């Protein structure tokens, strides 16, 4: 029996959505020469076996947002990610692992929501996820994943969020993984940040978002 246990279908879907960028699925499909139906199933995490290296090469060849062949191959499980093996910083490794779990839980939760959403891209900077929304009070939702936050780093988080161009129809959430971190944000809301900012508590053990509370309003 073929072992597909190394196929991280959630991360692959996120990367594929980023590779598609602002294009429609049909447009991207024509560009890379892969069927739109197959791309759609991958984006919805309905394919349990990874695409072949040849197909991944096609995805990467027409990718937007700097998505690379290597990133897609690692998510597909065809090659190993050596970055964690060479790292001597155990905390950094744990952050990477927890971020993956946070991604999975957040994406799973989104499928239970009533509004329509599109994962536009992941970003290296003020947020880890940016969603375009319809049929909801917000048109965009930025989610910043923070597996480890302390009283010393909380204001760095607010500083990163301040760089996002805000409006009244944008929501920003900070996802944390412990009650202590959640309460840290509740007790120390930003004093001069104009944003619809929330803190979200994720329980990795149960695989659920357990609660979310507004810190400030636009």
Steps between C-alpha positions, in 0.01 A plus 500: 500500500633843408577721800358852463552595865756768408248682279403816690184573304416812706836666441492390137156660455625824656807506275295415193256780581795735531640373169166563331498854635226731375426288194190284472549125526423466128755766407770338712407155364545618141832668591654189658331231291325319786125443515297757692306220669819350642624838623163569661507165684853566625401845625204348685725225645297223341798319343664258741801415282756764401540626143791353306829692478419566133168663594665696779758624249210636293347671804833663585567600140195728500500591868437848636624651827840330487375148575779257416522144373688401817227636732233309310709182492557516878127549568422211265739279694722419202808651664592561863523843658857512631462836675377347825769231498783752492341734751637486853232729633226270634266789563521608138417146391200497733378833362513360147308188602238696694450740209419205276243376751352850533464519121317168493259597777425844355438365149276223638300759695456717192316219325234513772433873453198642316692761301692435180878532514804481280851446630678769303852450624726448796726788581840538663437801721200633688284188455526132412164472323292746302148402404268678258140469620149543366159484664645623830548830680871498413652484152848393613630303796865498600609229744833517680611170653696536823571165672721671761442851638638665814449833673820613328392407148132595507567856388717376215189314384297820513774680310482244219124534481525879485671466161181355347294753306176503701140587425167437672433187291826326592534255788832400659541206738796387708493123550658370820522154653469545876259662745787695655590657167134566427458678833824691439344662193169558678681675786723705269294621202665751265437857609536686172435242229202569275394154387235232541746288696418169667690238697417137420569203726586173327496170689742273315395196703135522390582652162257787549479877533353524848433874524568839349469846650532852361795707628422826322280641226562702188 
